[in-house]
Amino acid sequence: MIGSSGTKEVIMQDEIIANILKSANLSVTASRKKILNLFLSTNGALAHADIEQEADEKMDRITIYRTLQAFVQKGIIHIIPTTDNSIRYALCKDECSEGHHHDQHVHFVCSECHTTYCLEQINVPHVKLPSGFTESQTEVIINGLCAKCHA
Amino acid sequence: MIGSSGTKEVIMQDEIIANILKSANLSVTASRKKILNLFLSTNGALAHADIEQEADEKMDRITIYRTLQAFVQKGIIHIIPTTDNSIRYALCKDECSEGHHHDQHVHFVCSECHTTYCLEQINVPHVKLPSGFTESQTEVIINGLCAKCHA
DNA sequence: ACAACTTTGCAACAAAGTTGCAAAACAATG
DNA sequence: CATTGTTTTGCAACTTTGTTGCAAAGTTGT
């Protein structure tokens, strides 16, 4: 659900979503629209479990797995590394495309509420590697307390 | 196994391992020595599966789980974030203690051979956070090709 | 060497993820 | 808008990964 916005906005959003799917060469189905909508209306990251809960109406676990896999492969979302053995996904920025993720922003994971924030504004600092090593992607994960969870 | 070193060195290494365990308040058992030895003789990170393979002699899966948990809790090893839903562990440096991990070095994961290197020499750059956010730990994971896997 | 305590291995269980296949939904035509 | 070909979904069954309780075995300290 898009919240309390009017019908016109809902239709707009719906078309935006459909277009994202089409330009990724994915057919536009109810489950995909629902999951993509969830990502668009969340500014943090989502785990498989979150999606399973939110998309309350009957949607198979397996469909969620496959949808997420498809989205990752097509460059719509990307995986954020975690220490708790749970895969978290977040929307990609424009520079990402099929098979080529260029995600250079910092992720912040709150140790209290476990929300994952994408800090787009902040650039990933460049790190010099030992000789023989080449970088294709750098991920920065910062753990700590977010603004909401401060005492 | 320590390789082809002489008997004296093996005994030395054995004592070092026992001391690490003792100062962490863990009793010295065969499984723990074997797993800790594995970490000491690997300069990268190990996943549960790696340990299960290497420690070929009969050692229960469950013992490995519990040993790793104990090591993490006591500050002997720490978890490295990954994108592939597999928990990887690496030895902690001296600054780590029970319940308090101060691991500030960069990790490099080779996309070819999936070896995880700890780049101790390289400092983690400091990142400025939005107001209200406080950092407790920063992790940097770099993906790319390692020296061995270069064509 | 003995008693108190910790760790191990087994069994059983729970959670997370994958694969094959038939039915349903979608896309693209006329 | 109906039909055909393709893609996606949902189900069942299975694999892999991780957890818990408990008795037997091992470790520690005296």
Tab-separated table of C-alpha atoms (C1' of nucleotides) in Angstrom:
chain	number	residue	atom	x	y	z
A	1	MET	CA	0.000	0.000	0.000
A	2	ILE	CA	1.152	3.532	-0.787
A	3	GLY	CA	-0.480	4.941	2.299
A	4	SER	CA	-3.111	7.694	2.254
A	5	SER	CA	-2.208	9.233	-1.090
A	6	GLY	CA	-4.910	9.703	-3.678
A	7	THR	CA	-5.886	7.298	-6.405
A	8	LYS	CA	-3.969	9.169	-9.077
A	9	GLU	CA	-0.706	8.892	-7.171
A	10	VAL	CA	-1.241	5.196	-6.644
A	11	ILE	CA	-1.648	4.719	-10.370
A	12	MET	CA	1.446	6.817	-11.027
A	13	GLN	CA	3.503	4.754	-8.590
A	14	ASP	CA	2.122	1.629	-10.158
A	15	GLU	CA	3.317	2.738	-13.578
A	16	ILE	CA	6.754	3.658	-12.271
A	17	ILE	CA	7.068	0.201	-10.796
A	18	ALA	CA	5.929	-1.454	-13.998
A	19	ASN	CA	8.484	0.544	-15.951
A	20	ILE	CA	11.322	-0.477	-13.681
A	21	LEU	CA	10.396	-4.101	-14.194
A	22	LYS	CA	9.999	-3.734	-17.951
A	23	SER	CA	13.340	-2.045	-18.436
A	24	ALA	CA	14.911	-4.906	-16.517
A	25	ASN	CA	13.307	-7.363	-18.936
A	26	LEU	CA	11.106	-8.861	-16.282
A	27	SER	CA	7.437	-9.465	-16.863
A	28	VAL	CA	5.147	-7.438	-14.665
A	29	THR	CA	3.451	-9.663	-12.114
A	30	ALA	CA	1.575	-9.040	-8.896
A	31	SER	CA	4.274	-10.473	-6.619
A	32	ARG	CA	7.059	-8.525	-8.258
A	33	LYS	CA	5.126	-5.281	-8.081
A	34	LYS	CA	4.343	-5.871	-4.437
A	35	ILE	CA	7.937	-6.594	-3.476
A	36	LEU	CA	9.368	-3.758	-5.536
A	37	ASN	CA	6.820	-1.416	-4.003
A	38	LEU	CA	7.980	-2.476	-0.566
A	39	PHE	CA	11.530	-1.544	-1.426
A	40	LEU	CA	10.497	1.826	-2.874
A	41	SER	CA	8.578	2.723	0.266
A	42	THR	CA	11.385	1.688	2.627
A	43	ASN	CA	14.521	3.767	2.865
A	44	GLY	CA	16.435	1.029	4.613
A	45	ALA	CA	17.246	-2.514	3.684
A	46	LEU	CA	14.976	-5.550	3.784
A	47	ALA	CA	15.657	-9.160	4.661
A	48	HIS	CA	13.746	-12.069	3.246
A	49	ALA	CA	11.887	-12.394	6.551
A	50	ASP	CA	10.762	-8.750	6.486
A	51	ILE	CA	9.235	-9.222	3.083
A	52	GLU	CA	7.521	-12.421	4.088
A	53	GLN	CA	5.878	-10.578	6.969
A	54	GLU	CA	4.959	-7.349	5.216
A	55	ALA	CA	3.548	-8.877	2.084
A	56	ASP	CA	0.943	-10.413	4.310
A	57	GLU	CA	-1.392	-11.710	1.636
A	58	LYS	CA	-0.579	-15.171	0.492
A	59	MET	CA	2.721	-15.147	-1.306
A	60	ASP	CA	4.874	-18.203	-1.380
A	61	ARG	CA	8.270	-18.190	0.354
A	62	ILE	CA	9.693	-19.597	-2.817
A	63	THR	CA	8.328	-16.809	-4.949
A	64	ILE	CA	10.041	-14.320	-2.672
A	65	TYR	CA	13.341	-16.156	-3.002
A	66	ARG	CA	13.088	-16.231	-6.752
A	67	THR	CA	11.932	-12.646	-7.043
A	68	LEU	CA	14.825	-11.411	-4.939
A	69	GLN	CA	17.267	-13.473	-6.972
A	70	ALA	CA	15.863	-12.025	-10.176
A	71	PHE	CA	16.057	-8.462	-8.838
A	72	VAL	CA	19.665	-8.915	-7.770
A	73	GLN	CA	20.600	-10.416	-11.098
A	74	LYS	CA	18.949	-7.590	-13.025
A	75	GLY	CA	20.562	-4.907	-10.923
A	76	ILE	CA	17.395	-3.618	-9.235
A	77	ILE	CA	18.529	-4.482	-5.722
A	78	HIS	CA	21.832	-5.546	-4.200
A	79	ILE	CA	22.950	-7.557	-1.199
A	80	ILE	CA	24.366	-5.865	1.874
A	81	PRO	CA	26.949	-7.862	3.849
A	82	THR	CA	25.970	-8.676	7.415
A	83	THR	CA	27.481	-10.468	10.363
A	84	ASP	CA	24.309	-12.193	11.489
A	85	ASN	CA	23.942	-14.659	8.676
A	86	SER	CA	20.884	-12.932	7.263
A	87	ILE	CA	20.947	-11.610	3.742
A	88	ARG	CA	19.727	-8.029	3.497
A	89	TYR	CA	18.740	-6.341	0.250
A	90	ALA	CA	18.559	-2.686	-0.721
A	91	LEU	CA	17.602	-0.785	-3.852
A	92	CYS	CA	20.386	-0.076	-6.281
A	93	LYS	CA	21.165	3.355	-7.634
A	94	ASP	CA	21.149	4.182	-11.320
A	95	GLU	CA	24.721	3.138	-11.952
A	96	CYS	CA	23.833	-0.510	-11.379
A	97	SER	CA	22.910	-2.707	-14.293
A	98	GLU	CA	22.572	-6.374	-15.091
A	99	GLY	CA	25.469	-8.257	-13.557
A	100	HIS	CA	27.295	-5.055	-12.706
A	101	HIS	CA	26.837	-3.544	-9.308
A	102	HIS	CA	28.452	-0.195	-8.617
A	103	ASP	CA	27.296	0.406	-5.155
A	104	GLN	CA	29.641	2.726	-3.418
A	105	HIS	CA	27.681	4.018	-0.479
A	106	VAL	CA	27.987	3.360	3.201
A	107	HIS	CA	25.582	1.155	5.131
A	108	PHE	CA	24.750	1.743	8.743
A	109	VAL	CA	23.292	-1.039	10.886
A	110	CYS	CA	21.775	-0.062	14.221
A	111	SER	CA	22.734	-2.501	16.954
A	112	GLU	CA	19.552	-1.695	18.845
A	113	CYS	CA	16.729	-1.871	16.298
A	114	HIS	CA	18.741	-3.613	13.549
A	115	THR	CA	17.504	-1.221	10.904
A	116	THR	CA	19.870	-0.892	7.988
A	117	TYR	CA	20.296	2.590	6.560
A	118	CYS	CA	21.824	3.471	3.222
A	119	LEU	CA	23.879	6.598	3.718
A	120	GLU	CA	23.867	7.812	0.137
A	121	GLN	CA	25.434	11.175	0.887
A	122	ILE	CA	28.606	9.655	2.202
A	123	ASN	CA	31.295	8.555	-0.174
A	124	VAL	CA	33.238	5.386	0.344
A	125	PRO	CA	36.848	6.312	0.977
A	126	HIS	CA	39.340	4.766	-1.386
A	127	VAL	CA	41.658	2.135	-0.001
A	128	LYS	CA	45.047	1.214	-1.412
A	129	LEU	CA	45.502	-2.533	-1.899
A	130	PRO	CA	48.651	-4.671	-1.865
A	131	SER	CA	50.181	-5.309	-5.283
A	132	GLY	CA	48.449	-7.988	-7.294
A	133	PHE	CA	45.062	-7.204	-5.815
A	134	THR	CA	42.369	-5.454	-7.805
A	135	GLU	CA	39.147	-4.060	-6.454
A	136	SER	CA	35.767	-4.426	-8.056
A	137	GLN	CA	33.563	-3.288	-5.196
A	138	THR	CA	33.967	-1.854	-1.731
A	139	GLU	CA	31.414	-2.185	1.038
A	140	VAL	CA	31.487	-0.211	4.254
A	141	ILE	CA	29.269	-1.309	7.124
A	142	ILE	CA	29.142	0.794	10.240
A	143	ASN	CA	27.622	-0.584	13.409
A	144	GLY	CA	26.324	1.617	16.171
A	145	LEU	CA	23.239	3.447	17.411
A	146	CYS	CA	20.945	5.251	15.020
A	147	ALA	CA	19.257	8.580	15.756
A	148	LYS	CA	15.993	6.923	16.816
A	149	CYS	CA	17.578	4.565	19.313
A	150	HIS	CA	19.642	7.154	21.164
A	151	ALA	CA	18.754	7.356	24.863
B	1	MET	CA	49.074	-30.258	11.748
B	2	ILE	CA	51.874	-27.725	11.932
B	3	GLY	CA	53.532	-29.020	8.792
B	4	SER	CA	57.115	-30.246	8.605
B	5	SER	CA	58.499	-28.386	11.597
B	6	GLY	CA	60.377	-30.293	14.286
B	7	THR	CA	58.911	-31.797	17.405
B	8	LYS	CA	60.080	-28.964	19.624
B	9	GLU	CA	58.231	-26.373	17.560
B	10	VAL	CA	55.059	-28.431	17.659
B	11	ILE	CA	55.235	-28.544	21.420
B	12	MET	CA	55.858	-24.801	21.549
B	13	GLN	CA	52.857	-24.098	19.324
B	14	ASP	CA	50.788	-26.425	21.438
B	15	GLU	CA	51.637	-24.437	24.534
B	16	ILE	CA	50.858	-21.132	22.887
B	17	ILE	CA	47.460	-22.467	21.915
B	18	ALA	CA	46.790	-23.769	25.399
B	19	ASN	CA	47.702	-20.396	26.850
B	20	ILE	CA	45.336	-18.528	24.567
B	21	LEU	CA	42.530	-20.805	25.673
B	22	LYS	CA	43.411	-20.540	29.345
B	23	SER	CA	43.559	-16.765	29.357
B	24	ALA	CA	40.128	-16.769	27.777
B	25	ASN	CA	38.835	-18.925	30.615
B	26	LEU	CA	38.170	-21.871	28.375
B	27	SER	CA	39.251	-25.348	29.296
B	28	VAL	CA	41.823	-26.871	27.008
B	29	THR	CA	40.280	-29.633	24.938
B	30	ALA	CA	41.297	-31.483	21.805
B	31	SER	CA	38.638	-29.910	19.567
B	32	ARG	CA	39.375	-26.391	20.696
B	33	LYS	CA	43.080	-26.833	20.182
B	34	LYS	CA	42.508	-28.237	16.733
B	35	ILE	CA	40.236	-25.411	15.644
B	36	LEU	CA	42.390	-22.682	17.142
B	37	ASN	CA	45.422	-24.200	15.488
B	38	LEU	CA	43.610	-24.043	12.168
B	39	PHE	CA	43.032	-20.338	12.619
B	40	LEU	CA	46.632	-19.704	13.628
B	41	SER	CA	47.948	-21.477	10.560
B	42	THR	CA	45.607	-19.665	8.172
B	43	ASN	CA	46.123	-16.014	7.419
B	44	GLY	CA	42.660	-15.640	5.984
B	45	ALA	CA	39.218	-16.239	7.359
B	46	LEU	CA	37.455	-19.554	7.845
B	47	ALA	CA	33.833	-20.538	7.449
B	48	HIS	CA	32.185	-23.302	9.405
B	49	ALA	CA	32.341	-25.509	6.310
B	50	ASP	CA	36.094	-24.991	5.933
B	51	ILE	CA	36.664	-26.159	9.462
B	52	GLU	CA	34.418	-29.149	9.039
B	53	GLN	CA	36.486	-30.214	6.027
B	54	GLU	CA	39.959	-29.489	7.369
B	55	ALA	CA	39.484	-31.009	10.785
B	56	ASP	CA	38.900	-34.264	8.998
B	57	GLU	CA	39.095	-36.573	11.986
B	58	LYS	CA	35.787	-37.149	13.618
B	59	MET	CA	34.575	-33.939	15.136
B	60	ASP	CA	30.938	-33.248	15.511
B	61	ARG	CA	29.333	-30.406	13.550
B	62	ILE	CA	27.781	-29.307	16.773
B	63	THR	CA	31.078	-29.098	18.575
B	64	ILE	CA	32.347	-26.816	15.838
B	65	TYR	CA	29.330	-24.550	16.176
B	66	ARG	CA	29.743	-24.327	19.917
B	67	THR	CA	33.486	-23.845	19.772
B	68	LEU	CA	33.143	-21.002	17.301
B	69	GLN	CA	30.448	-19.388	19.428
B	70	ALA	CA	32.676	-19.649	22.485
B	71	PHE	CA	35.651	-18.189	20.628
B	72	VAL	CA	33.599	-15.241	19.386
B	73	GLN	CA	32.187	-14.590	22.826
B	74	LYS	CA	35.618	-14.666	24.430
B	75	GLY	CA	37.148	-12.365	21.853
B	76	ILE	CA	39.461	-14.905	20.228
B	77	ILE	CA	37.860	-14.678	16.796
B	78	HIS	CA	35.343	-12.329	15.201
B	79	ILE	CA	32.747	-12.523	12.469
B	80	ILE	CA	33.363	-10.963	9.072
B	81	PRO	CA	30.311	-9.712	7.171
B	82	THR	CA	29.652	-11.459	3.881
B	83	THR	CA	27.143	-11.223	1.077
B	84	ASP	CA	26.774	-14.931	0.505
B	85	ASN	CA	24.954	-15.920	3.645
B	86	SER	CA	27.933	-17.759	5.052
B	87	ILE	CA	29.450	-16.695	8.338
B	88	ARG	CA	33.212	-16.255	8.149
B	89	TYR	CA	35.494	-16.010	11.161
B	90	ALA	CA	38.950	-14.541	11.602
B	91	LEU	CA	41.383	-14.230	14.476
B	92	CYS	CA	41.099	-11.098	16.565
B	93	LYS	CA	43.996	-8.823	17.329
B	94	ASP	CA	45.138	-8.051	20.860
B	95	GLU	CA	42.767	-5.144	21.381
B	96	CYS	CA	39.787	-7.503	21.400
B	97	SER	CA	38.480	-8.850	24.672
B	98	GLU	CA	35.389	-10.573	25.991
B	99	GLY	CA	32.314	-8.951	24.528
B	100	HIS	CA	34.320	-6.084	23.081
B	101	HIS	CA	35.567	-6.308	19.543
B	102	HIS	CA	37.862	-3.592	18.238
B	103	ASP	CA	38.534	-4.831	14.807
B	104	GLN	CA	39.501	-1.990	12.539
B	105	HIS	CA	41.165	-3.663	9.615
B	106	VAL	CA	40.073	-4.180	6.051
B	107	HIS	CA	38.909	-7.499	4.685
B	108	PHE	CA	39.407	-8.544	1.115
B	109	VAL	CA	37.292	-11.272	-0.459
B	110	CYS	CA	38.464	-12.740	-3.742
B	111	SER	CA	35.571	-13.239	-6.141
B	112	GLU	CA	37.430	-16.069	-7.853
B	113	CYS	CA	38.686	-18.339	-5.066
B	114	HIS	CA	36.557	-16.832	-2.276
B	115	THR	CA	39.522	-16.604	0.065
B	116	THR	CA	39.124	-13.892	2.658
B	117	TYR	CA	42.258	-11.917	3.512
B	118	CYS	CA	42.739	-9.709	6.531
B	119	LEU	CA	44.663	-6.661	5.399
B	120	GLU	CA	46.137	-5.684	8.744
B	121	GLN	CA	48.440	-3.023	7.360
B	122	ILE	CA	45.608	-0.935	6.024
B	123	ASN	CA	43.717	1.366	8.324
B	124	VAL	CA	40.001	1.784	8.117
B	125	PRO	CA	39.270	5.329	6.984
B	126	HIS	CA	37.079	7.329	9.307
B	127	VAL	CA	33.608	8.196	8.079
B	128	LYS	CA	31.494	11.114	9.257
B	129	LEU	CA	27.973	10.115	10.224
B	130	PRO	CA	24.715	12.114	10.170
B	131	SER	CA	23.831	13.748	13.476
B	132	GLY	CA	22.296	11.420	16.027
B	133	PHE	CA	24.264	8.434	14.792
B	134	THR	CA	27.126	6.975	16.780
B	135	GLU	CA	29.611	4.420	15.561
B	136	SER	CA	30.798	1.439	17.549
B	137	GLN	CA	32.479	-0.536	14.791
B	138	THR	CA	33.320	-0.113	11.132
B	139	GLU	CA	33.810	-2.956	8.692
B	140	VAL	CA	35.283	-2.585	5.241
B	141	ILE	CA	34.942	-5.424	2.779
B	142	ILE	CA	36.585	-5.153	-0.603
B	143	ASN	CA	35.661	-7.528	-3.386
B	144	GLY	CA	37.927	-8.222	-6.310
B	145	LEU	CA	40.695	-10.475	-7.549
B	146	CYS	CA	43.526	-11.508	-5.262
B	147	ALA	CA	47.160	-11.830	-6.330
B	148	LYS	CA	46.897	-15.588	-6.846
B	149	CYS	CA	43.848	-15.439	-9.090
B	150	HIS	CA	45.144	-12.802	-11.490
B	151	ALA	CA	45.328	-14.061	-15.061
C	1	DA	C1'	43.184	-39.713	42.551
C	2	DC	C1'	38.721	-37.753	43.603
C	3	DA	C1'	34.844	-34.655	43.345
C	4	DA	C1'	32.909	-30.677	40.880
C	5	DC	C1'	32.422	-28.797	36.791
C	6	DT	C1'	32.652	-28.269	31.668
C	7	DT	C1'	32.506	-30.072	27.140
C	8	DT	C1'	31.278	-33.456	23.757
C	9	DG	C1'	28.354	-36.279	20.850
C	10	DC	C1'	23.927	-38.053	19.911
C	11	DA	C1'	19.117	-37.517	18.762
C	12	DA	C1'	15.647	-34.851	17.619
C	13	DC	C1'	14.147	-30.646	16.030
C	14	DA	C1'	13.724	-25.967	13.657
C	15	DA	C1'	14.848	-22.784	10.214
C	16	DA	C1'	16.518	-21.442	5.671
C	17	DG	C1'	17.159	-22.348	1.002
C	18	DT	C1'	16.895	-25.207	-3.479
C	19	DT	C1'	14.932	-28.025	-7.393
C	20	DG	C1'	11.479	-30.228	-10.597
C	21	DC	C1'	7.158	-29.974	-12.396
C	22	DA	C1'	2.295	-28.967	-13.523
C	23	DA	C1'	-1.039	-25.163	-13.349
C	24	DA	C1'	-1.749	-20.298	-13.722
C	25	DA	C1'	-0.496	-15.752	-15.293
C	26	DC	C1'	1.577	-12.844	-18.649
C	27	DA	C1'	3.168	-10.984	-23.440
C	28	DA	C1'	2.641	-10.653	-28.034
C	29	DT	C1'	0.488	-11.676	-31.961
C	30	DG	C1'	-3.376	-11.550	-35.391
D	1	DC	C1'	-10.121	-9.900	-27.402
D	2	DA	C1'	-8.988	-14.630	-28.215
D	3	DT	C1'	-5.119	-17.657	-29.029
D	4	DT	C1'	-0.551	-19.284	-28.715
D	5	DG	C1'	3.985	-19.450	-26.752
D	6	DT	C1'	6.678	-18.147	-22.919
D	7	DT	C1'	7.430	-16.914	-18.184
D	8	DT	C1'	6.169	-17.195	-13.449
D	9	DT	C1'	3.950	-19.197	-9.570
D	10	DG	C1'	2.877	-22.575	-6.030
D	11	DC	C1'	3.304	-27.133	-4.345
D	12	DA	C1'	5.928	-31.142	-2.763
D	13	DA	C1'	9.933	-33.051	-1.579
D	14	DC	C1'	14.534	-32.479	-0.341
D	15	DT	C1'	19.139	-30.472	1.274
D	16	DT	C1'	21.751	-27.591	4.062
D	17	DT	C1'	22.465	-25.010	8.140
D	18	DG	C1'	21.867	-24.117	12.811
D	19	DT	C1'	19.746	-25.064	17.722
D	20	DT	C1'	18.472	-27.535	22.147
D	21	DG	C1'	18.309	-31.203	25.889
D	22	DC	C1'	20.635	-34.731	27.984
D	23	DA	C1'	23.730	-38.539	29.325
D	24	DA	C1'	28.580	-39.936	28.761
D	25	DA	C1'	33.270	-38.476	28.548
D	26	DG	C1'	36.822	-35.237	29.495
D	27	DT	C1'	39.025	-31.421	32.191
D	28	DT	C1'	40.271	-28.775	36.427
D	29	DG	C1'	41.727	-28.051	40.973
D	30	DT	C1'	42.698	-29.808	45.333
